[in-house]
Amino acid sequence: MVEELVAAGVTLVSAGAVYVMAAARVVKQYERGVVFRLGKLRPDVRGPGFTMIVPGVDKLRKVNMQIVTMPVPGQEGITRDNVTVRVDAVVYFKVTSPAEAVVRVEDYRFAVAQMAQTSLRSIIGKSELDDLLSNREKLNQGLELMIDSPAVEWGVTIDRVEIKDVSLPETMKRSMARQAEADRERRARVINADAELQASKKLAEAAKEMSEQPAALQLRLLQTVVAVAAEKNSTLVLPFPVELLRFLERAAPAPQQPVQEQRQQPVQEQRPSLEPRPDPDSEGSISGQD
């Protein structure tokens, strides 16, 4: 009789141990347990710690409540200004309602991933290239709103969406580089022109002061000579004042009119005559006779 009672007790203890092992569940701190009893959702969600279910009747499904980091594959699209780009993003989300995340959608991770890709392509088509490159905060907010709207019904909350990278074609990169160079060159020319304007104003003021004090011009000339001589050059360039040239021009006499030279006639060569010279006596007699 005692042996039978002992055997029955051992059997009951063994059955209880097996039941406890089959019914015992441990839910971690970052998890929640959703219980289905004969396929029907139980209203109570099991919290972290030790919990029990009915073996063979209940089924416990654990749902992770941590923030999930999901990279969105690069999506190619054409922007509103007809530029082909490839955009990568990352989505941060977490489950806020474990029962809805299990019941309303088959796989909430896959659903969020597909919604993120679709929303990213839609954002690319609605935006311009400059917005994708410089105004990412606004695009991130719009992308987060587009993903969060249907995800709320699935018991999922989108915590943050970030655009990681925007890939451009090589031709577009070269065009943007040329545009940036042209813009920098334009600014450099404007700055240089502004400097020339300020320098011309200062030079005009200096010329006005020097016109009132003529000795200042001579001092400036000597300063220039000293600056050039300090370079130890073999050739010294000495500036010549324009005022001195004008003074010499006024002091120079007026040029005289050129005198026309008379042409000298060539002297005829005297050739000896073969005829005898007439005698003066005979010449007088002849004239007397005449």
Coordinates of N, CA and C in Angstrom, one line a residue, residues 220-239:
R220 N 58.1 110.7 -52.4 CA 57.6 109.4 -52.9 C 58.5 108.8 -53.9
L221 N 59.1 109.7 -54.7 CA 60.1 109.2 -55.7 C 61.3 108.5 -55.0
L222 N 61.8 109.2 -54.0 CA 62.9 108.7 -53.2 C 62.6 107.4 -52.5
Q223 N 61.4 107.3 -52.0 CA 60.9 106.0 -51.4 C 60.9 104.9 -52.4
T224 N 60.4 105.2 -53.6 CA 60.4 104.2 -54.7 C 61.8 103.7 -55.0
V225 N 62.7 104.6 -55.1 CA 64.1 104.3 -55.4 C 64.7 103.4 -54.3
V226 N 64.4 103.7 -53.0 CA 64.9 102.9 -51.9 C 64.4 101.5 -52.0
A227 N 63.1 101.4 -52.3 CA 62.4 100.1 -52.3 C 63.0 99.2 -53.5
V228 N 63.3 99.9 -54.6 CA 63.8 99.1 -55.7 C 65.3 98.7 -55.4
A229 N 66.1 99.6 -54.8 CA 67.5 99.4 -54.5 C 67.6 98.3 -53.5
A230 N 66.6 98.1 -52.6 CA 66.7 97.0 -51.6 C 66.7 95.6 -52.2
E231 N 66.3 95.4 -53.4 CA 66.2 94.1 -54.0 C 67.6 93.6 -54.5
K232 N 68.6 94.5 -54.5 CA 69.9 94.2 -55.0 C 69.9 93.8 -56.4
N233 N 69.2 94.5 -57.2 CA 69.2 94.3 -58.7 C 70.3 95.0 -59.4
S234 N 70.8 94.5 -60.5 CA 71.8 95.2 -61.3 C 71.2 96.3 -62.1
T235 N 69.9 96.3 -62.3 CA 69.3 97.4 -63.1 C 68.3 98.1 -62.2
L236 N 68.5 99.4 -62.2 CA 67.6 100.3 -61.4 C 66.7 101.1 -62.3
V237 N 65.4 100.9 -62.1 CA 64.4 101.6 -62.8 C 64.0 102.8 -62.0
L238 N 64.3 104.0 -62.6 CA 64.0 105.3 -62.0 C 62.8 105.9 -62.6
P239 N 61.7 106.1 -62.0 CA 60.6 106.8 -62.6 C 60.8 108.2 -62.8

